[in-house]
Short mmCIF file of N, CA and C in Angstrom, two decimals:
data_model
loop_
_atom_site.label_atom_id
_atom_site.label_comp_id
_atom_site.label_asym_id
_atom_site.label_seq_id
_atom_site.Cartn_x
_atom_site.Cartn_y
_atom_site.Cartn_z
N UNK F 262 266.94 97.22 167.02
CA UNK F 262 266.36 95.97 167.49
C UNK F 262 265.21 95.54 166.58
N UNK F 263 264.14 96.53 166.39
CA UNK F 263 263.08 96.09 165.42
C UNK F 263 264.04 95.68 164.05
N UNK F 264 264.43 96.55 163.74
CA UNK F 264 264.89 96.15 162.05
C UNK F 264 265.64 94.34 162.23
N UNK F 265 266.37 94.26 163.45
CA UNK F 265 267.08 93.33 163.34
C UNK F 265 265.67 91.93 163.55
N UNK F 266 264.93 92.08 164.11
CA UNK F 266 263.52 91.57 163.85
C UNK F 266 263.42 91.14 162.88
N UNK F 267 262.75 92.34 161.95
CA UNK F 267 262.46 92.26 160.86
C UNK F 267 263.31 91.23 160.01
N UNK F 268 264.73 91.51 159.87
CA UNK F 268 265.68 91.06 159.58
C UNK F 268 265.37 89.43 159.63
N UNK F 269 265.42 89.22 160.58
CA UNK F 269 265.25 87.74 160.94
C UNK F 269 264.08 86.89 160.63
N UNK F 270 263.10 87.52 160.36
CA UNK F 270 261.38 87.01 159.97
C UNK F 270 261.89 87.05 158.31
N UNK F 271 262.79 87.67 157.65
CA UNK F 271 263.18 87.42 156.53
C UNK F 271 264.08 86.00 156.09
N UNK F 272 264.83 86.21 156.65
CA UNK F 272 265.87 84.71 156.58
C UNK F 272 264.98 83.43 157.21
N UNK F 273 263.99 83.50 158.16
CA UNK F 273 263.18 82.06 158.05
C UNK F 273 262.27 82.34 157.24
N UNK F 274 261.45 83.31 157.01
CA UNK F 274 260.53 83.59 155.28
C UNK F 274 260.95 82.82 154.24
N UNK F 275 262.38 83.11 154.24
CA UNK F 275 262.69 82.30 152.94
C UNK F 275 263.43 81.24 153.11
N UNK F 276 263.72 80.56 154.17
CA UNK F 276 264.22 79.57 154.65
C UNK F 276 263.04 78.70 154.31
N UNK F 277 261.80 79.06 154.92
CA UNK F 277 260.21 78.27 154.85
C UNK F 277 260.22 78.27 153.29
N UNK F 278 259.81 79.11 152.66
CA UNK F 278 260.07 79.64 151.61
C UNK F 278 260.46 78.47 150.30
N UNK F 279 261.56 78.32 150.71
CA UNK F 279 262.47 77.13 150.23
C UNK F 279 261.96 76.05 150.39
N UNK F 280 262.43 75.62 151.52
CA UNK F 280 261.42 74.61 151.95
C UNK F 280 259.85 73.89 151.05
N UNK F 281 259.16 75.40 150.81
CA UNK F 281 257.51 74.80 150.00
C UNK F 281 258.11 74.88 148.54
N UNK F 282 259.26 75.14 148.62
CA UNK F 282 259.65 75.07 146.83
C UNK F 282 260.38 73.72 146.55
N UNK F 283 260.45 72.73 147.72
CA UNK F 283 261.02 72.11 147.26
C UNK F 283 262.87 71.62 147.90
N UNK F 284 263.14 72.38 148.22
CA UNK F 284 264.64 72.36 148.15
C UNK F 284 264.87 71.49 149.39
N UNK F 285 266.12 71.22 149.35
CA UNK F 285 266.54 70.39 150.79
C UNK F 285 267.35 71.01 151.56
N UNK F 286 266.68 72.12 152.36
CA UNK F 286 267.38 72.90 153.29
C UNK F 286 267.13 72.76 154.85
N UNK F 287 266.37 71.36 155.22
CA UNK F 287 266.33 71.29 156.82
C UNK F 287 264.69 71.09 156.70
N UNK F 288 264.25 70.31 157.57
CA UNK F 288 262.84 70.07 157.34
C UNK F 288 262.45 70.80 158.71
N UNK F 289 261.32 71.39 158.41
CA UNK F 289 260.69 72.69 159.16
C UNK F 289 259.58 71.85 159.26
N UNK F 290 258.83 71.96 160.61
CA UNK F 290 257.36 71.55 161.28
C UNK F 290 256.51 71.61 160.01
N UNK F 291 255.53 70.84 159.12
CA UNK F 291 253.91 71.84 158.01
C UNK F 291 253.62 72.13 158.66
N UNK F 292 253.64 72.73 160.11
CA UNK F 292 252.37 73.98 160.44
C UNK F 292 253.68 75.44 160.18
N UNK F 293 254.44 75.36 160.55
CA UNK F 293 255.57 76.48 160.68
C UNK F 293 255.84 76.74 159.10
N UNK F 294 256.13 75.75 157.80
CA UNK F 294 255.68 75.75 156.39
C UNK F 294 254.39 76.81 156.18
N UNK F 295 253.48 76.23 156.77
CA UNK F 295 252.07 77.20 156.55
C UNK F 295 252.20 78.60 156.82
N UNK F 296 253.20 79.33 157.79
CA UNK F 296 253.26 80.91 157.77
C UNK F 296 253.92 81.60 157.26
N UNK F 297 254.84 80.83 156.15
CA UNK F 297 255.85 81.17 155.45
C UNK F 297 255.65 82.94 154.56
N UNK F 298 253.96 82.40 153.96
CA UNK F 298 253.45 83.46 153.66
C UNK F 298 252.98 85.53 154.32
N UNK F 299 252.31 84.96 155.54
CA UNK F 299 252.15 86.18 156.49
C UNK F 299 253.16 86.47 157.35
N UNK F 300 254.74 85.44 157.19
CA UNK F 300 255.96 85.88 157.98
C UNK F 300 256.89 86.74 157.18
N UNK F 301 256.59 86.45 156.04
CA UNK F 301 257.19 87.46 154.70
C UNK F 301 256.26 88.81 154.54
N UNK F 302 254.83 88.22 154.55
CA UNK F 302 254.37 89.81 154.13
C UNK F 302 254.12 90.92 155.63
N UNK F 303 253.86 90.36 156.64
CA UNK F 303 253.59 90.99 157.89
C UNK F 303 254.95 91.51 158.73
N UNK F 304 255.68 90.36 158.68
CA UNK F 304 256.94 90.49 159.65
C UNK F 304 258.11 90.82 159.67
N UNK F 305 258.21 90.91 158.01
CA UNK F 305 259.38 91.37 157.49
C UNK F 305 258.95 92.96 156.82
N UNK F 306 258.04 92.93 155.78
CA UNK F 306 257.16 94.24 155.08
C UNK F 306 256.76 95.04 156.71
N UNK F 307 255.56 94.62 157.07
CA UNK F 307 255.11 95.08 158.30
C UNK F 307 255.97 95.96 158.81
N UNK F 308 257.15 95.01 159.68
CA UNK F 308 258.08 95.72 160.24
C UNK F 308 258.71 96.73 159.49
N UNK F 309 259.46 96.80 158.35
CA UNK F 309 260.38 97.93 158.05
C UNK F 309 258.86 98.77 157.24
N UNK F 310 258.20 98.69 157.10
CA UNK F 310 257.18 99.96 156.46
C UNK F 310 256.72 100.57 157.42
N UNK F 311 256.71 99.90 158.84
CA UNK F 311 256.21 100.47 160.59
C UNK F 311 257.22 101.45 160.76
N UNK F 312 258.54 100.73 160.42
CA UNK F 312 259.98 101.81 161.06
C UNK F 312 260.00 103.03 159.63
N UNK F 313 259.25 102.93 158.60
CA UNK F 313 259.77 104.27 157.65
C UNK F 313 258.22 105.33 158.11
N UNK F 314 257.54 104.97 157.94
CA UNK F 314 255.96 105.52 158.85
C UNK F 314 256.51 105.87 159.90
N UNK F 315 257.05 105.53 160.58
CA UNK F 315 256.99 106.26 161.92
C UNK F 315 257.42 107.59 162.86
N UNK F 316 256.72 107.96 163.26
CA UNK F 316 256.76 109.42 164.10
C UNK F 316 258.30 109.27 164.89
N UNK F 317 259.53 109.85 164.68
CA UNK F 317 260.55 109.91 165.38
C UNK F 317 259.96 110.30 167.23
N UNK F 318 260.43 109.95 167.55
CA UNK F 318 260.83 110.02 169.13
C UNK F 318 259.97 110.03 169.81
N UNK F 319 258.89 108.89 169.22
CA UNK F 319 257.38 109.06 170.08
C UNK F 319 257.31 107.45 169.73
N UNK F 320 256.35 107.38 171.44
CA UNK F 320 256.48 105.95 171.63
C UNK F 320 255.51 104.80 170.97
N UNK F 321 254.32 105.97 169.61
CA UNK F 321 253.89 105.27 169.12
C UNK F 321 254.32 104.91 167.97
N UNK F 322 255.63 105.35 167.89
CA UNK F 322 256.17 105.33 166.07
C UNK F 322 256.37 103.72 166.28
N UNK F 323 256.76 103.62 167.37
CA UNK F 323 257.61 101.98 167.43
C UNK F 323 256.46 100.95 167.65
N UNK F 324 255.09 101.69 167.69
CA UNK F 324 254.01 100.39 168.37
C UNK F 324 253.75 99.33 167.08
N UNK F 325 253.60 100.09 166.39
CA UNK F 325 253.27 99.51 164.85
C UNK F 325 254.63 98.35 164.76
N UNK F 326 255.69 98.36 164.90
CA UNK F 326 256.66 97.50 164.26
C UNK F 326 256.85 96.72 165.44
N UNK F 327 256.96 96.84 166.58
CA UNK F 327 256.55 95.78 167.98
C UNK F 327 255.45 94.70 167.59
N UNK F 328 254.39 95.41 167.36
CA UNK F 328 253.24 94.81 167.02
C UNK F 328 253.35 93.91 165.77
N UNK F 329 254.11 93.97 164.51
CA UNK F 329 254.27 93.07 163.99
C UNK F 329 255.36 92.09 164.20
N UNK F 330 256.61 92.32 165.22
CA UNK F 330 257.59 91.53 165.58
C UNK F 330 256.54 90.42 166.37
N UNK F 331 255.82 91.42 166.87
CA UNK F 331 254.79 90.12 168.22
C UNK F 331 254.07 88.73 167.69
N UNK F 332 253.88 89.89 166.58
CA UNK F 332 252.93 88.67 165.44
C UNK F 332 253.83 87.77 164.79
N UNK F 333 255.12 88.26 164.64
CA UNK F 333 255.91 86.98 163.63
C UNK F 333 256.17 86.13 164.76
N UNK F 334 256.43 86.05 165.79
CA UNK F 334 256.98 85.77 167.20
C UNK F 334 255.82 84.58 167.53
N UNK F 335 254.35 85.12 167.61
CA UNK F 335 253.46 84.25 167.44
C UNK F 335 253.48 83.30 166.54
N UNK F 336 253.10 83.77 165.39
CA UNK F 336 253.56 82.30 164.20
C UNK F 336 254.56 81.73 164.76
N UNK F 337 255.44 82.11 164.32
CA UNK F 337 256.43 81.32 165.05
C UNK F 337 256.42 80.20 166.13
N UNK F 338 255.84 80.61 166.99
CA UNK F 338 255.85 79.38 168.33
C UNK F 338 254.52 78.80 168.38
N UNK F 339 253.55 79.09 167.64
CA UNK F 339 252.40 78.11 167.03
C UNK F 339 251.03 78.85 167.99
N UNK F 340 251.42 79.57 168.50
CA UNK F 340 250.24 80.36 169.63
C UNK F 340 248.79 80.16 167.99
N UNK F 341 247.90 80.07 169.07
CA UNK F 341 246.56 80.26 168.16
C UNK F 341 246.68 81.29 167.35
N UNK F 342 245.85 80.82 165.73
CA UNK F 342 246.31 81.71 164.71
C UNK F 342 245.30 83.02 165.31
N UNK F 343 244.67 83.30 165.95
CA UNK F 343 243.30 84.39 166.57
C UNK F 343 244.93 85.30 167.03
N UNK F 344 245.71 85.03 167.76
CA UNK F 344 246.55 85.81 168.69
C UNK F 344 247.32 86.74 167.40
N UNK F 345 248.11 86.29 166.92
CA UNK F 345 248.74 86.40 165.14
C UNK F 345 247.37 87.28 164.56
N UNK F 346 246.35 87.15 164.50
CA UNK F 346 245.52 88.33 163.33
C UNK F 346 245.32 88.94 164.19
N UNK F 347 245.15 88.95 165.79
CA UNK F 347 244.94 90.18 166.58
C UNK F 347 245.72 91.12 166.44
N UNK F 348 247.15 90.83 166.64
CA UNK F 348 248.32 91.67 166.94
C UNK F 348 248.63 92.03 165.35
N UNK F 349 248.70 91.90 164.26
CA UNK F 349 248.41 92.29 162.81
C UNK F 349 247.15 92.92 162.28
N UNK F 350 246.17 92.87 162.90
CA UNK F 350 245.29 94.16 163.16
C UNK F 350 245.45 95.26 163.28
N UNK F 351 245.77 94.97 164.49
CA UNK F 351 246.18 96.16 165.50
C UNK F 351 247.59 96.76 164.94
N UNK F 352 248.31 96.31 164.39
CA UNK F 352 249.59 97.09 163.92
C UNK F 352 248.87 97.75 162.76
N UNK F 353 247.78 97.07 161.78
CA UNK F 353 247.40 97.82 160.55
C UNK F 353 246.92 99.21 160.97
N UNK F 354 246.25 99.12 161.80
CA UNK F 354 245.30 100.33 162.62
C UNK F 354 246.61 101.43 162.74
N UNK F 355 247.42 101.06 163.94
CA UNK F 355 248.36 101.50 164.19
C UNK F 355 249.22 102.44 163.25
N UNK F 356 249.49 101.66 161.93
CA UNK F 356 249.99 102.27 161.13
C UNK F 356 249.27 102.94 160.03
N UNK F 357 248.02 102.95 159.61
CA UNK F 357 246.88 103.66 159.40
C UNK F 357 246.75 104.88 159.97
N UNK F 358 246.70 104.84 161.28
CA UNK F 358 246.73 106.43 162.13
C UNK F 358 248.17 106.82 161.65
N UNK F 359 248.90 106.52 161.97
CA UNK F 359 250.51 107.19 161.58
C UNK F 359 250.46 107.84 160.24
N UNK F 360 250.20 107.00 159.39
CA UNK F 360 250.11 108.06 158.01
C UNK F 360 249.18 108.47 157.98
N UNK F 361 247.69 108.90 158.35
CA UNK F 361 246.77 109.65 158.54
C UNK F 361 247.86 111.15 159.34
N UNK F 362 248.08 110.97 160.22
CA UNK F 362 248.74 112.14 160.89
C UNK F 362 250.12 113.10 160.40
N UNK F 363 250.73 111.74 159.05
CA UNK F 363 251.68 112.66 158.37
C UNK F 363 251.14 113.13 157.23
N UNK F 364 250.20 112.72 156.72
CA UNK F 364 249.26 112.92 155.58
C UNK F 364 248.44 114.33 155.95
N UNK F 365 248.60 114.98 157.23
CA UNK F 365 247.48 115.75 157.53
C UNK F 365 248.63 117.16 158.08
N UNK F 366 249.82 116.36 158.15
CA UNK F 366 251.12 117.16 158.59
C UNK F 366 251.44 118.09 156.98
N UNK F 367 251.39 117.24 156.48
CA UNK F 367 251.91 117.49 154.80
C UNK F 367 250.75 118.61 154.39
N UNK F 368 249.70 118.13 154.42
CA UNK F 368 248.56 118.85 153.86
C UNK F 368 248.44 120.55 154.71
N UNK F 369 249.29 120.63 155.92
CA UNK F 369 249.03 121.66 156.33
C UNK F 369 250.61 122.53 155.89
N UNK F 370 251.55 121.65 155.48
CA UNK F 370 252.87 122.70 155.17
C UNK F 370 251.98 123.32 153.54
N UNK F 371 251.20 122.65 152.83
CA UNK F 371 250.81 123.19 151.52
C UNK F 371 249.76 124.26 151.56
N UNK F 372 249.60 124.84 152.52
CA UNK F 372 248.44 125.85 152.70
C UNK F 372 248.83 127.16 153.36
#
């Protein structure tokens, strides 16, 4: 489900994408144009670097890539941009601790 997320914040990324380049592929809202950028690097990156980081079979492996589906989800439907850097925060954090904890996993198989 996340990947297929992800998936999808890709194909309007570059749908928008297109769009600021010019092309004539369907005219998209300029405010929905304007996230073209943090829907490519957060929602698509975000998500699948959340799902390779993540702790198998624990319910925080998946918080990190929720948390950026939430955020593309936001852009998306125009919610205040405050809601969008909250929930992209909080996934950075999120995924910050995650590799802190495999980083500290690793460091103890070398000793």
């Amino acid at each position: 489900m996340a990947l297929a997320a992800g998936g999808a914040a890709l194909v309007v990324g570059i749908w928008l994408g297109m769009d600021r380049a010019g092309w004539n592929v369907g005219r998209p809202s300029p405010e929905l144009t304007a996230v073209h950028g943090p829907l490519l690097a957060f929602g698509f990156l975000g998500t699948l670097i959340g799902l390779a980081g993540r702790r198998p079979a624990t319910a925080l492996g998946y918080a990190a890539p929720g948390l950026t589906i939430a955020a593309a989800a936001a852009l998306l439907v125009g919610l205040p941009e405050s809601v969008g850097q909250a929930l992209l925060t909080a996934a950075g954090l999120v995924v910050a601790g995650l590799f802190a904890i495999v980083v500290r996993a690793h460091a103890r198989r070398r000793t």
